[in-house]
């Protein structure tokens, strides 16, 4: 039957009909027949392919060429039907996906001839890619919602004092979810002239910056100051897509970020009680494509952080109100008793030593009667300040009630305590107390008790305080302005 008949027949079939011949040694190949659509699709004349198939193979996408040639060899060896999908370059230079189907037949000379057709499946690949992207987007959004729900639950159930662990976990989770290299929190000073890295997560192998970012002054970073102002006034997100392309006025900022290895970053303001207190940020050390809604997603995370930090600050304030004396600012009994229990436990387990001293303002009633209760409050506040200045941060100072104060000396031998107590008594005695231009002489008495004294009976907070209180009474009976400990009365 004439060739033009087959061409007319093939013109009514979608795609390209062909017979493809491969020599027995695999060194030559051609299309004995190929329909005219190859001219329309690829700009190749069928007659040229009748002699040599190289023109079509040169149009296969480089990434697909090797696999196609191997699949043809496999089909020739096994005489299994050949089916393959690959990208071919059209006459206009664009690549589109095609799918081929053919059946091989061995020839008497050992060569192989395939009968088949291939057709354009680009619309299906586009749809497939669209569905895959939609599925991936749905999976991402669902994953993000689950993540936020879980973190919200953790913050809701957060016990007081666990905020740092929860913030660290949030940064790790968010950092891994968004595939960044660092995630961190910075806190601003009240005047927005300094900032401190308070929490940080880094991917394995990425150097941490937290230790070097404490109370960092930003007065020389003018471009960054403008960004902070935008955060504060407009709640604006700072997005640096490419650190290398920062404007000339950000030369200092660019140099710092480059030294830190940062390629791009996001910074999102954190508000507590309506005020921007700092920002949450993520860094990427490599060039990457960010989601178009990345800022919106990070704002959601920032809102979660803001709520958690606001709640934490409120709880801190409430706790401080419950464990601190409002007049002097010292801790009260509510704070003192658990601390004594803790110290007793450590003493039992590790043998750690501590002692406590109870102080009382001598003749406090007479002081109140002479200068009034406001004057008495002034005296108590000044004594609280002296106690704070004459003790260490590791010691516990509490207002025990009325004009009584209690100091717990940690990690000291009992023999060292009298000297410290005497220094406090001397400081109060030497202090110039003046209220409404009236000098007021003030002295203290003290009773001291140490954990070493409890060998025959169990030590309890009540027993320790009771012993110190008894010795304070003895100091009062001994004429005041002195201390009484296990050795007896000690005077200045």
XYZ file of C-alpha atoms in Angstrom:
492
model
C 0.000 0.000 0.000
C 1.528 3.430 -0.934
C 3.265 5.476 1.774
C 0.982 8.482 1.220
C -1.966 6.290 2.196
C -0.399 5.537 5.571
C 0.366 9.231 6.037
C -3.282 10.124 5.401
C -4.374 7.402 7.777
C -1.903 8.534 10.447
C -3.057 12.164 10.119
C -6.356 11.165 11.732
C -4.672 9.662 14.774
C -3.656 11.847 17.741
C 0.091 11.930 18.207
C 2.787 10.443 16.028
C 2.662 6.946 14.523
C 6.005 5.325 13.830
C 8.048 2.275 13.171
C 11.479 2.436 14.763
C 14.338 0.191 13.653
C 17.504 -0.585 15.639
C 20.340 -2.606 14.124
C 21.449 -5.855 15.749
C 24.672 -4.244 16.943
C 22.809 -1.158 18.190
C 25.012 1.182 16.159
C 22.410 2.503 13.728
C 18.749 3.372 13.940
C 16.052 5.027 11.869
C 12.318 5.487 11.442
C 11.193 3.499 8.397
C 7.859 5.194 8.845
C 6.890 8.243 10.904
C 3.781 10.362 10.491
C 3.889 13.952 9.311
C 3.138 15.342 12.781
C 6.889 15.243 13.505
C 7.262 18.089 11.016
C 4.588 20.151 12.788
C 5.749 19.347 16.324
C 9.518 19.253 15.991
C 10.309 20.840 12.631
C 11.893 17.605 11.361
C 11.001 16.178 7.970
C 9.844 12.523 8.035
C 12.193 11.764 5.111
C 15.213 12.751 7.243
C 14.122 10.342 9.978
C 13.605 7.568 7.456
C 17.379 7.607 6.970
C 18.557 8.366 10.565
C 16.743 8.770 13.891
C 19.412 11.033 15.462
C 17.366 14.200 14.854
C 14.602 13.030 17.211
C 17.013 11.733 19.846
C 18.799 15.098 19.862
C 15.524 16.680 20.956
C 15.200 14.544 24.095
C 15.827 16.469 27.296
C 19.412 15.807 28.487
C 18.132 14.534 31.833
C 15.989 11.890 30.086
C 18.293 10.760 27.249
C 20.347 8.139 29.055
C 17.339 6.418 30.637
C 15.470 6.287 27.302
C 18.381 4.670 25.453
C 18.745 2.084 28.220
C 14.998 1.303 28.173
C 15.146 0.720 24.375
C 18.049 -1.683 24.803
C 16.129 -3.561 27.507
C 13.066 -3.840 25.262
C 15.218 -5.071 22.362
C 16.816 -7.716 24.590
C 13.574 -8.987 26.129
C 11.084 -8.107 23.342
C 8.867 -6.655 26.044
C 6.591 -3.748 24.963
C 8.336 -0.388 25.251
C 6.614 2.421 27.108
C 8.283 5.576 28.271
C 7.685 9.193 29.257
C 10.186 11.921 28.460
C 10.531 15.596 27.600
C 11.060 16.548 23.969
C 12.046 19.929 22.576
C 9.380 21.383 20.282
C 10.003 23.484 17.200
C 9.558 26.654 19.290
C 12.313 25.558 21.679
C 10.086 24.607 24.622
C 10.224 21.187 26.240
C 7.003 19.268 26.731
C 6.201 15.800 28.011
C 5.440 12.951 25.609
C 4.512 9.328 26.217
C 5.457 6.508 23.805
C 3.908 3.036 23.409
C 5.295 0.404 21.018
C 5.655 -3.332 20.502
C 9.022 -4.794 19.361
C 9.515 -7.454 16.725
C 12.771 -9.276 15.994
C 13.857 -9.240 12.357
C 15.612 -12.090 10.516
C 18.915 -10.180 10.478
C 18.828 -9.760 14.284
C 17.654 -6.155 14.195
C 14.548 -5.018 16.073
C 11.557 -3.113 14.751
C 9.044 -1.363 17.003
C 5.501 -0.470 15.940
C 3.960 2.289 18.014
C 2.993 5.856 18.607
C 3.827 8.732 20.961
C 1.646 11.635 21.959
C 1.807 14.859 23.945
C 0.861 14.453 27.634
C 1.900 17.949 28.754
C -1.623 18.929 29.920
C -1.766 15.811 32.080
C 1.695 16.500 33.541
C 0.669 20.072 34.319
C -2.469 18.801 36.013
C -0.465 16.154 37.840
C 2.031 18.767 39.030
C -0.792 21.073 40.061
C -2.457 18.302 42.046
C 0.875 17.360 43.603
C 1.511 20.982 44.579
C -2.026 21.303 45.943
C -1.549 18.144 47.957
C 1.822 19.368 49.214
C 0.340 22.750 50.120
C -2.564 21.114 51.923
C -0.120 18.870 53.776
C 2.043 21.895 54.699
C -0.895 23.966 55.928
C -2.314 21.037 57.880
C 1.095 20.365 59.378
C 1.510 24.022 60.339
C -1.928 24.112 61.960
C -1.164 20.962 63.935
C 2.153 22.459 64.984
C 0.591 25.696 66.208
C -2.178 23.781 67.990
C 0.378 21.621 69.788
C 2.558 24.563 70.785
C -0.511 26.502 71.938
C -1.542 23.584 74.122
C 1.944 23.386 75.605
C 1.892 27.077 76.444
C -1.628 26.857 77.882
C -0.541 24.006 80.145
C 2.765 25.668 80.935
C 3.728 25.490 84.572
C 5.310 28.574 86.067
C 9.082 28.501 85.775
C 9.091 26.360 82.623
C 8.881 29.220 80.112
C 12.520 28.917 79.027
C 12.215 25.221 78.179
C 9.025 25.881 76.199
C 10.598 28.759 74.264
C 13.616 26.616 73.405
C 11.324 23.828 72.216
C 9.281 26.261 70.117
C 12.386 27.637 68.407
C 13.635 24.128 67.649
C 10.270 23.018 66.276
C 9.773 26.133 64.138
C 13.372 26.057 62.922
C 13.078 22.463 61.763
C 9.592 22.961 60.269
C 10.692 25.896 58.098
C 14.100 24.353 57.379
C 16.098 27.370 58.575
C 19.522 27.425 60.226
C 18.797 29.590 63.257
C 15.680 30.634 65.161
C 15.955 33.094 68.040
C 14.407 35.670 70.351
C 15.860 39.107 71.084
C 14.721 41.473 73.813
C 15.027 45.261 73.498
C 16.076 47.626 76.253
C 13.419 50.148 77.280
C 14.994 52.837 75.063
C 15.459 50.465 72.093
C 19.179 51.241 72.015
C 20.363 47.773 73.068
C 19.197 44.244 72.496
C 19.940 40.814 73.954
C 19.612 37.344 72.477
C 17.639 35.505 75.172
C 16.870 32.199 73.419
C 18.354 30.528 70.349
C 18.146 27.289 68.373
C 20.764 26.350 65.756
C 20.841 23.541 63.235
C 23.584 20.988 63.867
C 26.907 22.386 62.726
C 25.714 26.012 62.705
C 27.615 28.246 65.170
C 25.543 29.742 67.989
C 25.463 33.525 68.488
C 23.670 33.763 71.826
C 26.729 34.182 74.059
C 28.087 37.022 71.906
C 24.752 38.831 71.661
C 24.256 40.108 75.209
C 23.297 43.748 75.775
C 24.440 44.653 72.260
C 24.379 48.369 71.538
C 22.820 49.323 68.209
C 23.556 53.053 68.213
C 25.907 52.686 65.221
C 23.493 50.560 63.192
C 21.301 53.350 61.837
C 19.556 51.284 59.160
C 18.646 48.655 61.744
C 17.353 51.391 64.072
C 14.974 52.432 61.288
C 13.760 48.834 61.020
C 13.181 48.685 64.768
C 11.222 51.928 64.597
C 9.054 50.369 61.867
C 8.530 47.289 64.072
C 7.474 49.470 66.996
C 5.276 51.973 65.160
C 3.798 49.832 62.362
C 4.280 46.254 63.636
C 6.268 45.703 60.440
C 8.102 42.497 59.587
C 11.741 42.935 58.545
C 12.624 40.687 55.595
C 16.151 40.644 54.212
C 15.943 38.435 51.148
C 19.612 38.776 50.241
C 22.101 40.177 52.747
C 24.573 40.942 49.948
C 22.030 43.314 48.370
C 21.345 45.458 51.432
C 21.366 49.184 50.609
C 24.562 51.254 50.983
C 23.294 52.844 54.210
C 23.206 49.340 55.745
C 26.926 48.676 55.183
C 27.574 47.997 58.896
C 24.607 45.666 59.122
C 25.638 43.852 55.948
C 29.191 43.315 57.242
C 27.924 41.945 60.574
C 25.427 39.566 58.980
C 27.995 38.349 56.464
C 30.421 37.679 59.316
C 27.682 35.605 60.962
C 27.191 33.684 57.700
C 23.609 34.912 57.215
C 22.271 34.895 53.652
C 18.663 35.920 54.363
C 16.472 36.472 57.410
C 13.067 37.388 58.814
C 12.442 39.386 61.988
C 8.931 39.656 63.446
C 8.071 41.992 66.355
C 6.810 40.583 69.656
C 4.331 42.662 71.642
C 3.495 42.331 75.305
C 0.690 44.530 76.629
C 0.717 46.514 73.421
C 4.422 47.322 73.517
C 7.112 45.806 71.283
C 9.563 44.179 73.700
C 11.707 42.376 71.129
C 11.529 40.237 68.028
C 11.426 36.640 66.872
C 13.674 35.819 63.926
C 14.951 33.103 61.635
C 18.179 32.987 59.611
C 19.113 31.046 56.509
C 22.813 30.616 55.818
C 22.168 29.577 52.223
C 20.332 31.085 49.284
C 16.790 29.805 49.258
C 13.287 30.512 48.048
C 10.883 31.638 50.759
C 7.154 31.049 50.657
C 5.159 34.090 49.641
C 3.155 33.804 52.853
C 6.253 33.236 55.012
C 5.816 36.544 56.839
C 2.171 35.753 57.630
C 3.111 32.342 59.019
C 5.868 33.810 61.192
C 3.459 36.482 62.454
C 1.246 33.645 63.725
C 4.239 32.213 65.572
C 5.056 35.676 66.922
C 1.489 36.033 68.191
C 1.814 32.737 70.019
C 5.086 33.905 71.583
C 3.587 37.264 72.539
C 0.688 35.596 74.321
C 2.946 33.180 76.170
C 5.368 35.910 77.269
C 2.531 38.192 78.354
C 1.032 35.441 80.457
C 4.443 34.606 81.908
C 5.094 38.222 82.914
C 1.684 38.465 84.527
C 2.350 35.262 86.472
C 5.742 36.606 87.543
C 4.148 39.798 88.814
C 1.471 37.873 90.682
C 4.067 35.547 92.136
C 6.266 38.435 93.211
C 3.297 40.080 94.833
C 2.602 36.899 96.778
C 6.195 36.186 97.881
C 7.512 39.710 98.436
C 6.891 42.195 101.173
C 5.343 45.285 99.539
C 7.033 47.727 101.935
C 10.652 46.590 101.763
C 10.675 44.522 98.556
C 12.258 41.638 100.462
C 10.916 38.098 100.298
C 8.303 37.078 102.823
C 7.506 33.883 104.737
C 5.673 32.385 101.759
C 8.983 32.379 99.866
C 11.228 31.654 102.854
C 9.730 28.401 104.082
C 10.052 26.425 100.806
C 13.614 27.679 100.428
C 14.476 26.407 103.908
C 12.958 23.031 103.025
C 15.099 22.985 99.888
C 18.271 23.857 101.833
C 17.549 21.180 104.410
C 17.136 18.611 101.636
C 20.461 19.588 100.079
C 22.116 19.465 103.494
C 20.812 15.951 104.087
C 21.884 14.741 100.635
C 25.168 16.580 100.142
C 26.156 17.822 103.574
C 25.883 21.490 102.512
C 26.113 23.902 105.450
C 23.959 26.917 106.147
C 22.876 29.070 109.073
C 20.206 31.648 109.683
C 20.113 34.847 111.695
C 16.993 36.557 112.985
C 17.209 40.331 113.442
C 14.925 42.634 115.377
C 14.918 46.447 115.475
C 15.606 47.522 119.035
C 12.923 49.701 120.704
C 10.911 49.844 117.493
C 7.713 50.771 119.329
C 9.401 53.825 120.775
C 10.670 54.765 117.297
C 7.135 54.534 115.906
C 5.781 56.578 118.794
C 8.389 59.286 118.293
C 8.405 59.737 114.502
C 5.151 58.036 113.494
C 4.377 55.007 111.390
C 5.676 56.615 108.195
C 8.958 57.142 109.983
C 8.886 53.539 111.136
C 8.336 52.408 107.542
C 11.309 54.510 106.477
C 13.510 52.807 109.088
C 12.406 49.338 107.938
C 13.113 50.189 104.293
C 16.601 51.471 105.128
C 17.405 48.365 107.173
C 16.221 46.178 104.283
C 18.650 48.049 102.020
C 21.516 47.526 104.496
C 20.781 43.809 104.769
C 20.795 43.538 100.980
C 24.094 45.394 100.628
C 25.828 43.402 103.411
C 24.875 39.934 102.129
C 25.547 37.906 98.996
C 23.140 37.236 96.141
C 23.120 33.560 97.105
C 21.845 34.392 100.610
C 18.114 34.659 101.335
C 16.777 37.822 103.000
C 13.191 37.949 104.229
C 11.011 40.232 106.273
C 9.696 37.776 108.826
C 7.079 40.038 110.327
C 6.763 43.496 111.887
C 10.275 44.690 112.641
C 11.829 41.223 112.357
C 14.108 40.151 109.503
C 15.688 36.800 108.725
C 18.824 36.102 106.696
C 19.818 32.605 105.546
C 23.568 32.345 104.905
C 24.313 29.678 102.288
C 27.517 27.656 101.857
C 29.171 29.021 104.991
C 30.668 27.376 108.021
C 28.795 28.271 111.185
C 31.937 29.821 112.625
C 31.945 32.426 109.824
C 28.393 33.603 110.418
C 28.891 35.640 113.636
C 31.397 37.877 111.867
C 28.924 38.597 109.063
C 26.103 39.253 111.509
C 28.303 41.588 113.556
C 29.140 43.507 110.381
C 25.426 44.002 109.772
C 24.847 45.173 113.356
C 27.748 47.602 113.051
C 26.480 48.950 109.698
C 23.047 49.678 111.163
C 24.542 51.267 114.253
C 26.819 53.514 112.138
C 24.090 54.467 109.660
C 22.698 58.018 109.912
C 18.925 57.608 110.041
C 17.219 60.959 109.579
C 13.460 61.349 109.183
C 11.956 64.780 108.605
C 15.256 66.325 109.769
C 15.191 64.344 112.992
C 18.081 61.945 113.617
C 16.930 58.556 114.783
C 19.376 56.190 116.551
C 18.774 52.608 115.439
C 20.346 49.320 116.502
C 19.582 45.662 115.921
C 19.668 42.516 117.992
C 20.236 39.106 116.455
C 19.907 35.404 117.186
C 21.875 32.855 115.137
C 21.208 29.132 114.579
C 23.143 26.732 112.350
C 22.329 23.413 110.757
C 25.408 21.901 112.470
C 23.687 22.207 115.828
C 21.009 19.669 114.934
C 22.692 16.344 115.578
C 20.428 14.699 118.149
C 17.101 15.916 116.770
C 15.857 16.310 113.162
C 16.273 19.754 111.663
C 13.129 21.412 110.326
C 12.475 24.990 109.196
C 10.370 25.532 112.293
C 13.081 24.150 114.604
C 15.783 26.341 113.031
C 13.637 29.482 113.206
C 12.563 28.597 116.735
C 16.176 28.315 117.907
C 17.179 31.604 116.242
C 14.096 33.318 117.711
C 14.946 32.052 121.186
C 18.474 33.385 120.895
C 17.129 36.702 119.615
C 15.058 36.871 122.809
C 18.224 36.218 124.833
C 19.980 39.026 122.949
C 17.157 41.370 123.897
C 17.400 40.244 127.512
C 21.168 40.833 127.386
C 20.742 44.525 126.671
C 20.141 44.570 122.893
C 22.564 45.711 120.131
C 24.266 42.311 120.205
C 23.959 38.752 118.919
C 23.538 35.435 120.633
C 24.646 32.157 119.024
C 25.693 28.735 120.298
C 28.754 30.242 122.006
C 26.755 32.847 123.925
C 26.430 36.639 123.705
C 28.680 38.570 121.324
C 28.789 42.368 121.486
C 30.055 44.972 119.062
